Short mmCIF file of C-alpha atoms and ligand atoms in Angstrom, two decimals:
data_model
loop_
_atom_site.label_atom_id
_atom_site.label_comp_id
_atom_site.label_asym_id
_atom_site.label_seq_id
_atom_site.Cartn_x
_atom_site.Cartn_y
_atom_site.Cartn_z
CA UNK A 1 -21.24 43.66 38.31
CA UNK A 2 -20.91 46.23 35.46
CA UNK A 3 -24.96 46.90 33.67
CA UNK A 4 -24.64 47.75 30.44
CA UNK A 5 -27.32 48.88 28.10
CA UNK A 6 -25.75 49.62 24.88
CA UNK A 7 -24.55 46.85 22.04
CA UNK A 8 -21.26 48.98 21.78
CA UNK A 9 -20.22 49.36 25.44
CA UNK A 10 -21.14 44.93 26.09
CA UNK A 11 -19.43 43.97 22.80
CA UNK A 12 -16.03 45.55 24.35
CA UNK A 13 -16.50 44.61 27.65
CA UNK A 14 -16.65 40.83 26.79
CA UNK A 15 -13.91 41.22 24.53
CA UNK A 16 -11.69 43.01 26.93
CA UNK A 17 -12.58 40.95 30.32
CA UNK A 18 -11.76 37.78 28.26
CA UNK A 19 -7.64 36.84 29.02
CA UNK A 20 -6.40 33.65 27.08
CA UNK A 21 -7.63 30.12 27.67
CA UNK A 22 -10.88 31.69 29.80
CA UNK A 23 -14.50 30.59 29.28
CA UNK A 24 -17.09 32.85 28.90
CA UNK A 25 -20.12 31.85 29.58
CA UNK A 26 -23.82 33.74 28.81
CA UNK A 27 -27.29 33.39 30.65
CA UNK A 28 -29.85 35.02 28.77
CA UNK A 29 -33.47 35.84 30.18
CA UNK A 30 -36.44 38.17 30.52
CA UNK A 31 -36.05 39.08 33.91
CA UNK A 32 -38.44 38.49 36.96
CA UNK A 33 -35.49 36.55 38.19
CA UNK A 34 -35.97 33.35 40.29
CA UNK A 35 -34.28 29.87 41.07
CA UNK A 36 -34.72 28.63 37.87
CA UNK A 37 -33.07 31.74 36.26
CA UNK A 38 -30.24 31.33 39.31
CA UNK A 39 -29.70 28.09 38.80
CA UNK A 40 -28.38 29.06 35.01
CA UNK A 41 -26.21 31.47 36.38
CA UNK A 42 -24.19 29.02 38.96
CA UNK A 43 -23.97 26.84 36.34
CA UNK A 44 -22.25 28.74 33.91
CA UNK A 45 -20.05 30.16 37.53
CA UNK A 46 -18.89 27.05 38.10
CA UNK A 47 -17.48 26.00 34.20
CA UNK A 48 -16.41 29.37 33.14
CA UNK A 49 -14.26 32.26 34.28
CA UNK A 50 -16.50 35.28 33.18
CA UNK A 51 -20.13 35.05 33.25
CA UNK A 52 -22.60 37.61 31.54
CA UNK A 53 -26.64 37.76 32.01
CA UNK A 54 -29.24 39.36 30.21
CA UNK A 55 -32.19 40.83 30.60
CA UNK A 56 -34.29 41.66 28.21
CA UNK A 57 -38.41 41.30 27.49
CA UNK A 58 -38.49 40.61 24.16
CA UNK A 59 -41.28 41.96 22.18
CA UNK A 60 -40.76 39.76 18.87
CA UNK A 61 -41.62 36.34 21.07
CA UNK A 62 -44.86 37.54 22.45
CA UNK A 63 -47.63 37.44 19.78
CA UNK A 64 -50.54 39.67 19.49
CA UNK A 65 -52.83 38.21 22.21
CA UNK A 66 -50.33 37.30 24.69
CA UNK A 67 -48.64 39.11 27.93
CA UNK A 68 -46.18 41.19 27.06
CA UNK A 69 -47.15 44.55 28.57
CA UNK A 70 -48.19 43.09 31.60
CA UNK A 71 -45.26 40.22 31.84
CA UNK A 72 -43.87 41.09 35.01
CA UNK A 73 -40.52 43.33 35.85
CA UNK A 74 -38.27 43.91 38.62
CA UNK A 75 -35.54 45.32 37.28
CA UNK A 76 -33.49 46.50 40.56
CA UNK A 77 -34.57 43.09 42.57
CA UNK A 78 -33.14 41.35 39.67
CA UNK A 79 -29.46 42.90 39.83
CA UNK A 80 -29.22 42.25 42.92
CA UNK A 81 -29.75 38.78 42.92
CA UNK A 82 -27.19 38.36 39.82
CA UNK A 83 -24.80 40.33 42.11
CA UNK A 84 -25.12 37.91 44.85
CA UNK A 85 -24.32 35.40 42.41
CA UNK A 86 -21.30 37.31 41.36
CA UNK A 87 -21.70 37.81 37.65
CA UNK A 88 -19.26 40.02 35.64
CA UNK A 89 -21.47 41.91 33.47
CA UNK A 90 -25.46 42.39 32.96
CA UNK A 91 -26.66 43.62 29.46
CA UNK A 92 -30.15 45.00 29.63
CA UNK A 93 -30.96 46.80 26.30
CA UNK A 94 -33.82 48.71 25.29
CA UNK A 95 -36.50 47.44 22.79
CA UNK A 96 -34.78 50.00 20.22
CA UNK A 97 -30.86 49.09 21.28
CA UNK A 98 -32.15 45.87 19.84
CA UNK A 99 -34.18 46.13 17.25
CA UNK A 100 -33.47 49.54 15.31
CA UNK A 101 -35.76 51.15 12.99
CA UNK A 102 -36.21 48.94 9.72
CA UNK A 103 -34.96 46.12 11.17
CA UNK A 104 -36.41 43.36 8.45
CA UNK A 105 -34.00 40.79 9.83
CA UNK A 106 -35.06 37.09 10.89
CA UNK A 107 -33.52 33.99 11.90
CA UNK A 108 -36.06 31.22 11.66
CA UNK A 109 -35.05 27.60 12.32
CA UNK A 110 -37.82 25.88 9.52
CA UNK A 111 -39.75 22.84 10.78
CA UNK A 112 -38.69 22.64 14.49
CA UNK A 113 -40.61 26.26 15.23
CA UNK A 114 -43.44 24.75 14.16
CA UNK A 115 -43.94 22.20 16.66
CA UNK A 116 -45.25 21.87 20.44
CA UNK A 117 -45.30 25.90 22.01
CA UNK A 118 -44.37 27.21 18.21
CA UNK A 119 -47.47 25.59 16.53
CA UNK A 120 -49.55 27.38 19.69
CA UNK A 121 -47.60 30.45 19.73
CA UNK A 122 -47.14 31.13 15.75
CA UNK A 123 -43.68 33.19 15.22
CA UNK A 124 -42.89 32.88 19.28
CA UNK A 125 -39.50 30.92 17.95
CA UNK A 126 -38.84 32.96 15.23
CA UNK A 127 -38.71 35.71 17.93
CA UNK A 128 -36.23 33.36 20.04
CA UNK A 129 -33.37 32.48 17.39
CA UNK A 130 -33.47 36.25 15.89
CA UNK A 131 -32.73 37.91 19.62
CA UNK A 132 -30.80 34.97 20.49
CA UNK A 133 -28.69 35.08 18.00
CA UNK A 134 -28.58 38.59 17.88
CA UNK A 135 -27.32 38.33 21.75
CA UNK A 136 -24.73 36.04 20.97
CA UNK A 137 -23.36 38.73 18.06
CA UNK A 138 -23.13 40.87 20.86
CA UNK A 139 -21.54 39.03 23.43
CA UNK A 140 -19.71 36.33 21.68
CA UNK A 141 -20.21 33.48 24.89
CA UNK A 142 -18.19 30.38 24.37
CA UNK A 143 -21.19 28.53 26.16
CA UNK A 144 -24.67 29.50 26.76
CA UNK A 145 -27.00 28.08 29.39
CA UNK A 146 -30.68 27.64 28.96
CA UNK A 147 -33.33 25.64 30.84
CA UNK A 148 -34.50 22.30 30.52
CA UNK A 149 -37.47 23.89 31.17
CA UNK A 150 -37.92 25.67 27.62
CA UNK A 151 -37.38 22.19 26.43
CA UNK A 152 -38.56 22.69 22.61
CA UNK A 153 -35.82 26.05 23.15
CA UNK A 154 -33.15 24.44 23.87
CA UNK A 155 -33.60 21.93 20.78
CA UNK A 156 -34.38 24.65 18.46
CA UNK A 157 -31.12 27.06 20.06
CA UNK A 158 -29.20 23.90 19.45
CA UNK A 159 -30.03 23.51 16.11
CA UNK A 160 -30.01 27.29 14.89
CA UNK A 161 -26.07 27.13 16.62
CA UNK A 162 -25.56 24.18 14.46
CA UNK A 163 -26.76 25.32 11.47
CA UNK A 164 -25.27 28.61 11.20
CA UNK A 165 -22.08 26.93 12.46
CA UNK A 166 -21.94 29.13 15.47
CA UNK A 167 -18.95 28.41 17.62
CA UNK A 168 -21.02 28.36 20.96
CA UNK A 169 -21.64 25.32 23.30
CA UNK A 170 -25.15 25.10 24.19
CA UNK A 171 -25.52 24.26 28.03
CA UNK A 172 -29.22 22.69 29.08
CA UNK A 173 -29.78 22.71 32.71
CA UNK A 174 -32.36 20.89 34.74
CA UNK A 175 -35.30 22.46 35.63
CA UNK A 176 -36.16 23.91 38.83
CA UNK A 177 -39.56 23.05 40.86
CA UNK A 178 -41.09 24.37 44.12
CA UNK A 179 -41.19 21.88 47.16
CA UNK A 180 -44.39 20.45 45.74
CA UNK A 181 -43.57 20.40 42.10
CA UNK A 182 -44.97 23.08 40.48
CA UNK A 183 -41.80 24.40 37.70
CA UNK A 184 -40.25 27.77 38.88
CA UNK A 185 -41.79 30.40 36.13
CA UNK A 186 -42.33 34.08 35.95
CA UNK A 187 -45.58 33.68 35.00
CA UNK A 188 -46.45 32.39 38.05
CA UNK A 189 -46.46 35.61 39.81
CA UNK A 190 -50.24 35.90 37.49
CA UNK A 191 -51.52 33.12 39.69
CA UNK A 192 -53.64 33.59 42.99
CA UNK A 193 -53.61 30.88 45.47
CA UNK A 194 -56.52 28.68 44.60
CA UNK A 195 -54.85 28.81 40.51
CA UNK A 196 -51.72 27.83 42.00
CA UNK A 197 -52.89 24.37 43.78
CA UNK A 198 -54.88 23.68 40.51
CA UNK A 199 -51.37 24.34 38.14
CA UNK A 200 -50.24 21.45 39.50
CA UNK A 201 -52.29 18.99 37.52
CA UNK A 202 -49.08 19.71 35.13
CA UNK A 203 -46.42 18.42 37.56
CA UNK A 204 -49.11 15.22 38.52
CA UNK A 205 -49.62 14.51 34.62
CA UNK A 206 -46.12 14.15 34.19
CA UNK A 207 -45.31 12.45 37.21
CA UNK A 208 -48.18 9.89 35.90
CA UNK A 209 -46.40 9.50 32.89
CA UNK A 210 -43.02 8.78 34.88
CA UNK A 211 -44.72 5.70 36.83
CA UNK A 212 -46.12 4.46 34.47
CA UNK A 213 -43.20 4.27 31.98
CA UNK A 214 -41.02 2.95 34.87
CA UNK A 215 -43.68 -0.04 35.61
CA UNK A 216 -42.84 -0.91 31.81
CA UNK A 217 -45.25 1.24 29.72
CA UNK A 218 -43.80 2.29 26.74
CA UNK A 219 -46.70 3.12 24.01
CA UNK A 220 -46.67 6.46 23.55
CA UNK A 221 -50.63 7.05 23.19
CA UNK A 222 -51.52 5.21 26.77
CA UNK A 223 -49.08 7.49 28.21
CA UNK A 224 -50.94 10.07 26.42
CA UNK A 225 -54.40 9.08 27.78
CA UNK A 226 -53.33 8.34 31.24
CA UNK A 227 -51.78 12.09 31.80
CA UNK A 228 -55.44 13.61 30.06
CA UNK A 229 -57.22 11.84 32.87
CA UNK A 230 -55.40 13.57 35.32
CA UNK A 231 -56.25 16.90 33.29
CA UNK A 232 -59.95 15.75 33.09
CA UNK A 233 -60.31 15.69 36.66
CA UNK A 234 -58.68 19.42 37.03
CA UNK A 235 -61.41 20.78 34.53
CA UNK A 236 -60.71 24.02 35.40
CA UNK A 237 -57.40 23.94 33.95
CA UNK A 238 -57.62 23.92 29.50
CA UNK A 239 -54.81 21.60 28.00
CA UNK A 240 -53.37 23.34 25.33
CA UNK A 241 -50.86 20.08 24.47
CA UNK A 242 -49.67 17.33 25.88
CA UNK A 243 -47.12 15.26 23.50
CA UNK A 244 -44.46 12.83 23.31
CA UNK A 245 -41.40 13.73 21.12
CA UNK A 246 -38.13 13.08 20.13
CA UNK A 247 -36.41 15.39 21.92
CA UNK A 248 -34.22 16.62 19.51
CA UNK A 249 -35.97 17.22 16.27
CA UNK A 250 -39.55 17.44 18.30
CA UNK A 251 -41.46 15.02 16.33
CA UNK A 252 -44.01 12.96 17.70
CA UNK A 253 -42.72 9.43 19.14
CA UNK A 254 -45.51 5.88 19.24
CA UNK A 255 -42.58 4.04 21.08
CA UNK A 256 -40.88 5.60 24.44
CA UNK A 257 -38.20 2.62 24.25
CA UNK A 258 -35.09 4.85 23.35
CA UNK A 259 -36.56 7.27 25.70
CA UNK A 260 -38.88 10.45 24.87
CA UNK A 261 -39.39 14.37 25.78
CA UNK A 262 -42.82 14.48 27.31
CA UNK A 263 -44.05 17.97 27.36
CA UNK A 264 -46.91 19.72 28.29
CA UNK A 265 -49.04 23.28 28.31
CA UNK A 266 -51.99 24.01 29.92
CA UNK A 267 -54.13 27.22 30.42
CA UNK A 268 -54.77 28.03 34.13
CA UNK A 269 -57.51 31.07 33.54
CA UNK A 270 -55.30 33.48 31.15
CA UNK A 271 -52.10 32.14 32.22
CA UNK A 272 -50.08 30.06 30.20
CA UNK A 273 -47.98 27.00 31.41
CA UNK A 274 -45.46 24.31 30.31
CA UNK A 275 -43.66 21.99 31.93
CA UNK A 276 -42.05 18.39 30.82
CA UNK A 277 -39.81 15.20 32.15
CA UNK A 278 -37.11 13.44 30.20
CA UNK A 279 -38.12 9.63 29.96
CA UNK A 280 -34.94 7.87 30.24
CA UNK A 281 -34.24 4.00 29.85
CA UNK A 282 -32.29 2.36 32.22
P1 AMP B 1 -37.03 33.39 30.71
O1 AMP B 1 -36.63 34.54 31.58
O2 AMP B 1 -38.36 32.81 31.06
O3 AMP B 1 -36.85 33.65 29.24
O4 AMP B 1 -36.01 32.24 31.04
C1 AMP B 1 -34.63 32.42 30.89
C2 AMP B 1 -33.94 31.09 31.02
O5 AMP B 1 -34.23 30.51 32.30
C3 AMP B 1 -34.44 30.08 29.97
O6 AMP B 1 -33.32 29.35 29.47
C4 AMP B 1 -35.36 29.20 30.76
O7 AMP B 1 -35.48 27.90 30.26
C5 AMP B 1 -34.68 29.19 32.12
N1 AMP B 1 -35.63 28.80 33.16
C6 AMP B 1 -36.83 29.37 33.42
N2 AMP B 1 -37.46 28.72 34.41
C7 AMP B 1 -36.64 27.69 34.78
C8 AMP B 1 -36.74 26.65 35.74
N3 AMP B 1 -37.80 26.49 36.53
N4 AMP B 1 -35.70 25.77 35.84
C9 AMP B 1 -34.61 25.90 35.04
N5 AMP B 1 -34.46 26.88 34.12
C10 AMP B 1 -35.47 27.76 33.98
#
């Protein structure tokens, strides 16, 4: 695996490794690798020829308050994990490779940024479409994989690609839990034993949800009320949302019948967690 670092040296390595009729395909992320990450990565191994990763903590998606200087990094466990995994080429830029003095630049996708984790995390998805996009500049992926996890993400990735007609097919992959549920995150690593067993009021609200809309339920608010029960009795653990959308433009749903994004994100002490379930009609 060749580890780049400058915009230069990745923009003529993807252009050069790519021979006619090949796929490229791009995994972007902020490090602290795990399953979840991996998963993205033998996705995009087994539909395209080349496959490039990033890592990269970006500072424009972390407001003020939040845990950027502390978000945790492990640089050299990280490459080789995506060298097991046999990917081509790692760009891992520095905060100024990226963003250069002056840079005054945004891409904002209006409206959609403004819902679920962006109304919570003002500017967080400005901070996502300007490096993503910046990224694929850089490394010009024919496909890029993202998360299922990042669920409001990948609808807002999906629509900056679409609106700025950029020739890049965005891949969503399912997300990745631990034995007993809880969704693989990096911020995880923040938890201590007894937060961990109480995180997973997230996994049991959704599961709730699940049951209940496969017994027949399909109002969105008793869905609603039955998952903040399940966060009433975990009072140690502050809802920050739980909501019911469309999951492509993110707006609020009454009526689960054509099926729903149900997506939630809770405060365990300091740390900050989402997780969701597709509601699917059979
Ligand atoms: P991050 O490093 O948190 O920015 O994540 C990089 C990519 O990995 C994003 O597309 C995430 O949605 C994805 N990802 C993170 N956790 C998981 C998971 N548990 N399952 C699937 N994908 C994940």
């Amino acid at each position: 695996m060749r580890i780049l670092t400058t915009i230069s040296e990745v923009r003529a390595a993807c252009r050069g490794a790519r021979s006619p009729g090949e796929c490229l395909g791009f995994v972007p992320t902020m490090g602290a690798l795990h399953d979840g990450h991996l998963s993205l990565v033998r996705a995009a191994k087994a539909s395209c020829g080349i496959v490039a990763a990033s890592i990269f903590v970006n500072p424009t998606q972390f407001g003020p308050n939040e845990d950027l200087a502390k978000y945790p990094r492990s640089f050299e466990r990280d490459c080789e994990l995506l060298e097991r995994e046999a990917v081509d080429l790692l760009f891992a830029p520095s905060v100024e490779e990226m963003y250069p003095q002056g840079a005054v630049t945004w891409v904002t996708v209006e409206e959609l940024s403004g819902k679920l984790d962006g109304r919570s995390r003002p500017g967080h998805f400005r901070g996502v479409t300007t490096v993503v996009a910046m990224l694929c500049q850089i490394v010009e992926p024919d496909a890029a994989f993202f998360g299922q996890k990042d669920a409001a993400q990948v609808a807002i990735v999906r629509r900056m690609v679409r609106d700025l007609h950029m020739p890049i097919e965005i891949v969503a992959c399912p997300i990745v839990r631990q034995a007993d549920g809880l969704a693989m995150s990096s911020r995880n690593s923040y938890l201590d034993a007894q937060q961990r067993k109480q995180a997973l009021v997230l996994y049991r609200s959704l599961t709730r949800v699940s049951e209940l809309f496969n017994r027949g339920e399909r109002n969105a608010a008793r869905l609603i009320a039955a998952a903040r029960k399940e966060f009433a009795a975990e009072s140690s653990v502050r809802l920050d949302y739980f909501e019911i959308v469309n999951p492509e433009n993110l707006d609020a749903v009454e009526d689960v019948s054509r099926g729903a994004l149900v997506a939630v994100a809770a405060y365990v002490d300091t740390t900050r967690l989402i997780d969701n379930i597709l509601l699917v009609p059979r």
